[in-house]
Coordinates of C-alpha atoms and ligand atoms in Angstrom, one line a residue:
X1 CA 116.3 7.2 -43.0
X2 CA 116.8 10.2 -45.4
X3 CA 119.5 12.8 -44.5
X4 CA 119.6 16.0 -46.4
X5 CA 122.5 18.3 -45.9
X6 CA 123.0 21.9 -47.1
X7 CA 121.1 21.3 -50.3
X8 CA 121.1 24.5 -52.5
X9 CA 119.6 25.3 -55.8
X10 CA 119.5 28.6 -57.7
X11 CA 117.6 28.7 -61.0
X12 CA 118.9 30.4 -64.1
X13 CA 116.7 33.3 -63.4
X14 CA 118.4 33.9 -60.1
X15 CA 115.8 32.5 -57.8
X16 CA 117.4 30.7 -54.9
X17 CA 114.8 28.0 -54.5
X18 CA 116.8 25.9 -52.0
X19 CA 119.1 27.6 -49.5
X20 CA 121.3 25.2 -47.6
X21 CA 118.3 22.9 -46.7
X22 CA 119.2 20.4 -44.0
X23 CA 116.6 17.9 -42.8
X24 CA 116.4 14.4 -41.3
X25 CA 113.4 12.5 -42.5
X26 CA 112.5 9.4 -40.5
X27 CA 110.1 6.6 -41.3
X28 CA 106.5 7.6 -41.1
X29 CA 104.7 10.7 -42.3
X30 CA 106.8 13.8 -42.6
X31 CA 105.0 17.1 -43.3
X32 CA 106.8 19.7 -45.4
X33 CA 104.8 22.9 -44.9
X34 CA 105.3 26.2 -46.7
X35 CA 103.6 28.8 -48.7
X36 CA 103.6 28.9 -52.5
X37 CA 107.2 29.5 -53.7
X38 CA 108.8 28.2 -50.5
X39 CA 110.8 25.6 -52.5
X40 CA 108.9 22.5 -51.6
X41 CA 108.5 21.3 -55.2
X42 CA 112.1 22.1 -56.0
X43 CA 113.1 19.9 -53.0
X44 CA 110.7 17.1 -53.9
X45 CA 111.8 17.1 -57.6
X46 CA 115.5 17.0 -56.5
X47 CA 114.9 14.1 -54.2
X48 CA 112.9 12.3 -56.9
X49 CA 116.0 12.7 -59.2
X50 CA 114.1 14.9 -61.7
X51 CA 116.4 17.9 -61.3
X52 CA 119.9 18.7 -60.1
X53 CA 121.0 20.5 -57.0
X54 CA 123.9 23.0 -57.1
X55 CA 125.5 21.7 -53.9
X56 CA 124.8 19.6 -50.8
X57 CA 124.0 16.0 -50.2
X58 CA 121.1 13.7 -49.7
X59 CA 121.6 10.1 -48.4
X60 CA 118.9 7.4 -48.3
X61 CA 119.3 4.3 -46.2
X62 CA 118.9 1.3 -48.5
X63 CA 117.3 -1.0 -45.9
X64 CA 120.2 -3.4 -46.0
X65 CA 122.6 -1.5 -43.8
X66 CA 124.0 0.6 -46.7
X67 CA 123.1 3.9 -48.1
X68 CA 122.3 5.6 -51.4
X69 CA 123.7 8.9 -52.6
X70 CA 120.4 10.4 -53.9
X71 CA 122.0 13.0 -56.0
X72 CA 124.4 10.7 -57.8
X73 CA 123.0 7.2 -57.8
X74 CA 119.8 8.0 -59.5
X75 CA 118.9 4.5 -60.7
X76 CA 119.2 3.1 -57.2
X77 CA 117.0 5.9 -55.8
X78 CA 114.4 5.3 -58.4
X79 CA 114.1 1.7 -57.4
X80 CA 113.3 2.8 -53.8
X81 CA 111.1 5.7 -54.7
X82 CA 107.4 6.3 -55.2
X83 CA 106.5 9.8 -56.5
X84 CA 103.2 11.6 -56.9
X85 CA 104.0 14.9 -58.6
X86 CA 101.9 18.0 -58.1
X87 CA 100.6 17.9 -61.7
X88 CA 100.0 14.2 -62.0
X89 CA 98.2 13.7 -65.3
X90 CA 96.4 10.6 -66.4
X91 CA 95.2 9.3 -69.7
X92 CA 91.5 10.1 -69.6
X93 CA 90.4 7.4 -72.0
X94 CA 92.1 4.5 -70.3
X95 CA 90.7 2.5 -67.4
X96 CA 92.4 2.5 -64.0
X97 CA 93.3 -1.1 -64.3
X98 CA 94.9 -0.8 -67.7
X99 CA 96.9 2.3 -66.8
X100 CA 98.2 0.8 -63.6
X101 CA 99.2 -2.4 -65.5
X102 CA 101.0 -0.2 -68.0
X103 CA 102.9 1.6 -65.2
X104 CA 103.7 -1.7 -63.7
X105 CA 105.3 -2.9 -66.9
X106 CA 107.3 0.3 -67.0
X107 CA 108.5 -0.4 -63.4
X108 CA 109.9 -3.7 -64.7
X109 CA 107.2 -6.1 -63.4
X110 CA 107.4 -8.4 -66.4
X111 CA 105.9 -11.5 -64.9
X112 CA 102.3 -11.3 -66.0
X113 CA 100.8 -13.3 -63.0
X114 CA 102.8 -11.5 -60.4
X115 CA 102.1 -8.1 -62.0
X116 CA 98.4 -8.8 -61.9
X117 CA 98.5 -9.8 -58.3
X118 CA 100.3 -6.6 -57.4
X119 CA 98.1 -4.3 -59.5
X120 CA 94.9 -5.9 -58.1
X121 CA 96.3 -5.6 -54.5
X122 CA 97.1 -1.9 -55.0
X123 CA 93.7 -1.1 -56.5
X124 CA 92.1 -2.7 -53.4
X125 CA 94.4 -0.8 -51.1
X126 CA 93.5 2.6 -52.5
X127 CA 89.9 1.6 -52.7
X128 CA 89.4 1.8 -56.4
X129 CA 88.7 -1.9 -57.0
X130 CA 85.0 -1.4 -57.7
X131 CA 85.8 1.3 -60.3
X132 CA 88.9 -0.3 -61.8
X133 CA 87.3 -0.7 -65.2
X134 CA 86.1 2.8 -65.4
X135 CA 87.9 5.4 -67.6
X136 CA 90.1 7.7 -65.6
X137 CA 88.6 10.8 -67.3
X138 CA 85.4 10.2 -65.3
X139 CA 87.2 10.0 -61.9
X140 CA 86.8 12.7 -59.2
X141 CA 89.9 14.6 -58.0
X142 CA 90.1 12.3 -55.0
X143 CA 89.9 9.1 -57.0
X144 CA 92.6 10.4 -59.3
X145 CA 94.9 11.2 -56.4
X146 CA 94.3 7.7 -55.0
X147 CA 95.1 6.3 -58.4
X148 CA 98.3 8.4 -58.2
X149 CA 99.2 6.8 -54.9
X150 CA 98.6 3.3 -56.4
X151 CA 101.1 4.0 -59.1
X152 CA 103.6 5.6 -56.6
X153 CA 103.5 2.3 -54.6
X154 CA 104.4 0.1 -57.5
X155 CA 107.7 -1.7 -56.7
X156 CA 107.4 -1.4 -52.9
X157 CA 109.2 1.9 -52.5
X158 CA 110.8 2.8 -49.2
X159 CA 110.5 6.5 -49.8
X160 CA 107.2 8.0 -51.0
X161 CA 107.0 11.6 -52.0
X162 CA 103.7 13.3 -52.5
X163 CA 103.6 17.0 -53.7
X164 CA 100.6 19.1 -52.6
X165 CA 98.2 16.1 -53.0
X166 CA 95.2 17.5 -51.2
X167 CA 94.9 20.8 -53.1
X168 CA 91.5 20.9 -54.7
X169 CA 90.0 17.9 -52.8
X170 CA 86.7 18.3 -51.0
X171 CA 86.9 17.6 -47.2
X172 CA 85.6 14.0 -47.5
X173 CA 88.0 13.1 -50.3
X174 CA 90.8 14.9 -48.5
X175 CA 90.2 12.8 -45.3
X176 CA 90.0 9.6 -47.2
X177 CA 93.3 10.4 -49.0
X178 CA 95.1 11.4 -45.8
X179 CA 94.0 8.2 -44.1
X180 CA 95.4 6.2 -47.0
X181 CA 98.7 8.1 -46.7
X182 CA 98.8 7.4 -42.9
X183 CA 98.4 3.7 -43.5
X184 CA 101.3 3.7 -46.0
X185 CA 103.4 5.8 -43.6
X186 CA 103.4 2.9 -41.1
X187 CA 106.0 1.1 -43.2
X188 CA 107.9 3.6 -45.2
X189 CA 109.0 7.3 -45.2
X190 CA 106.3 9.5 -46.7
X191 CA 107.1 13.1 -47.4
X192 CA 103.9 15.1 -47.7
X193 CA 104.4 18.6 -49.1
X194 CA 101.5 20.9 -48.5
X195 CA 100.5 24.5 -47.8
X196 CA 97.6 23.3 -45.7
X197 CA 98.4 23.3 -42.0
X198 CA 95.7 20.8 -41.0
X199 CA 97.2 18.2 -43.4
X200 CA 100.3 18.2 -41.1
X201 CA 98.5 18.6 -37.8
X202 CA 96.2 15.7 -38.5
X203 CA 98.8 13.1 -39.4
X204 CA 102.5 14.0 -39.3
X205 CA 104.6 13.0 -36.3
X206 CA 107.5 15.1 -37.7
X207 CA 107.5 18.1 -39.9
X208 CA 109.4 21.1 -41.3
X209 CA 108.4 24.6 -42.2
X210 CA 110.0 26.1 -45.3
X211 CA 109.9 29.6 -46.7
X212 CA 111.9 31.2 -49.5
X213 CA 114.2 28.2 -49.8
X214 CA 115.0 28.0 -46.1
X215 CA 114.0 25.6 -43.4
X216 CA 112.5 27.7 -40.6
X217 CA 111.8 24.9 -38.2
X218 CA 111.9 21.2 -38.0
X219 CA 110.8 18.7 -35.4
X220 CA 107.6 17.4 -33.8
X221 CA 104.5 19.6 -34.3
X222 CA 103.7 19.1 -30.6
X223 CA 107.0 20.5 -29.5
X224 CA 106.7 23.5 -31.7
X225 CA 103.2 24.1 -30.4
X226 CA 104.3 23.8 -26.8
X227 CA 107.1 26.4 -27.4
X228 CA 104.4 29.0 -28.1
X229 CA 102.5 28.3 -24.9
X230 CA 101.1 31.4 -23.2
X231 CA 102.3 33.7 -26.1
X232 CA 99.2 33.6 -28.3
X233 CA 96.4 36.0 -27.7
X234 CA 93.0 36.3 -29.3
X235 CA 90.6 39.3 -29.7
X236 CA 87.5 40.1 -31.7
X237 CA 88.1 43.4 -33.4
X238 CA 86.4 45.8 -35.9
X239 CA 87.3 45.4 -39.5
X240 CA 88.3 49.1 -39.6
X241 CA 90.9 48.5 -36.9
X242 CA 92.6 45.6 -38.6
X243 CA 95.3 47.8 -40.2
X244 CA 96.2 49.2 -36.8
X245 CA 96.6 45.7 -35.4
X246 CA 98.7 44.6 -38.3
X247 CA 101.0 47.5 -37.9
X248 CA 101.3 47.4 -34.1
X249 CA 101.5 43.7 -33.3
X250 CA 102.8 40.4 -34.6
X251 CA 99.5 39.3 -36.2
X252 CA 99.4 35.6 -36.7
X253 CA 96.0 35.1 -38.3
X254 CA 92.6 36.7 -38.9
X255 CA 89.5 34.7 -39.1
X256 CA 86.0 35.9 -39.6
X257 CA 83.6 34.7 -37.0
X258 CA 80.0 35.6 -37.8
X259 CA 81.3 38.4 -40.0
X260 CA 83.7 39.9 -37.5
X261 CA 87.5 39.5 -37.6
X262 CA 89.0 37.4 -34.7
X263 CA 92.7 37.9 -34.6
X264 CA 95.6 35.9 -33.1
X265 CA 98.6 37.9 -31.9
X266 CA 102.0 36.6 -30.8
X267 CA 103.2 38.4 -27.7
X268 CA 105.0 37.5 -24.5
X269 CA 102.6 39.7 -22.5
X270 CA 98.9 40.7 -23.0
X271 CA 99.0 43.0 -26.1
X272 CA 96.3 45.3 -24.8
X273 CA 92.9 45.3 -23.1
X274 CA 90.4 42.8 -24.4
X275 CA 92.9 40.1 -25.5
X276 CA 92.5 36.7 -24.0
X277 CA 95.2 34.0 -24.0
X278 CA 94.5 30.9 -26.2
X279 CA 96.1 27.5 -26.5
X280 CA 98.4 27.7 -29.6
X281 CA 98.0 25.4 -32.5
X282 CA 100.1 24.5 -35.5
X283 CA 98.7 27.3 -37.6
X284 CA 99.9 29.8 -34.9
X285 CA 103.4 28.1 -35.1
X286 CA 103.3 28.3 -38.9
X287 CA 102.5 32.0 -39.1
X288 CA 104.7 33.0 -36.2
X289 CA 107.7 31.5 -38.1
X290 CA 106.7 33.1 -41.4
X291 CA 106.3 36.5 -39.7
X292 CA 109.6 36.2 -37.8
X293 CA 111.3 35.2 -41.1
X294 CA 109.7 38.1 -43.0
X295 CA 111.0 40.5 -40.2
X296 CA 114.5 39.1 -40.3
X297 CA 114.7 39.4 -44.1
Ligands
ADP301 P1 106.7 25.5 -53.8 O1 106.6 24.1 -54.3 O2 106.9 25.6 -52.4 O3 105.5 26.4 -54.3 P2 108.8 25.8 -55.8 O4 109.9 24.9 -55.5 O5 107.8 25.5 -56.9 O6 108.0 26.2 -54.5 O7 109.4 27.3 -56.2 C1 110.4 27.9 -55.4 C2 110.8 29.2 -56.2 O8 111.5 28.8 -57.3 C3 109.7 30.0 -56.6 O9 110.1 31.4 -56.5 C4 109.5 29.7 -58.1 O10 109.0 30.7 -58.8 C5 110.9 29.3 -58.5 N1 111.0 28.3 -59.5 C6 110.5 27.0 -59.5 N2 110.8 26.3 -60.6 C7 111.5 27.1 -61.4 C8 112.2 27.0 -62.6 N3 112.2 25.9 -63.3 N4 112.8 28.1 -63.1 C9 112.9 29.2 -62.4 N5 112.3 29.4 -61.2 C10 111.7 28.4 -60.7

């Protein structure tokens, strides 16, 4: 549906934010996972036609058997695109209904009756119908993000890009928001960029892990998890010993359980006495790839 090939971008300050990024993004939810600075926003902004790449290509199927050159044919992309940027700002003194109407006009929905139907439908879809006349300034973070999705869906996009949308949402709002995305993902391609592993585990059938401009892994979360089978080990340790474990082993994660660190270590064999094997999860995959990449660098 969207094919990205060897996309590279170096900023004027010398930071190589995208380093030959190659990805195939199918219909459905696609999780783009990476720590801060990985290059996720740079990739999202490039696909959203808001900034230029230095080299590479991105090709979007147009749904009619043809394709769109994302980097060149920006107007055509924009007609197919819904984008929720990381720093989506709203006018605090305007109601949700009025602002969505305004965005709809900007999208070219000039027929008043048709526009009203679409706007009303979207407000219902994102569950803001009951508060549509309230000013956006009084909305919670989750409500604002759902409003952001409504504006992204104006014009029936085939590609929806959401950049770090769950940061700052409480668990209930986050769930609600992710469920909404999952519903949308049934019909279009949704790229969800996030540094939160569970966002991807919970709802993305395909994913990629990025770090320092590079794609470290792409595919199905289940396959990546299976590949770590019988190589993840757990042990409860003393805080004072953490440094020794960090130095001697490939430490994947440290979690405090009742005040004591419980570590996950990546190893083909039992690292030492007291370690027990655990079923790997996507967080183990994520940190294993990041550690491997850090070692190689
Ligand atoms: P992420 O979204 O994964 O946090 P970004 O794409 O925002 O990653 O950033 C990737 C790298 O590029 C970071 O090192 C960041 O500091 C740098 N960067 C991002 N935008 C710019 C810019 N406009 N000018 C210079 N460097 C930038």
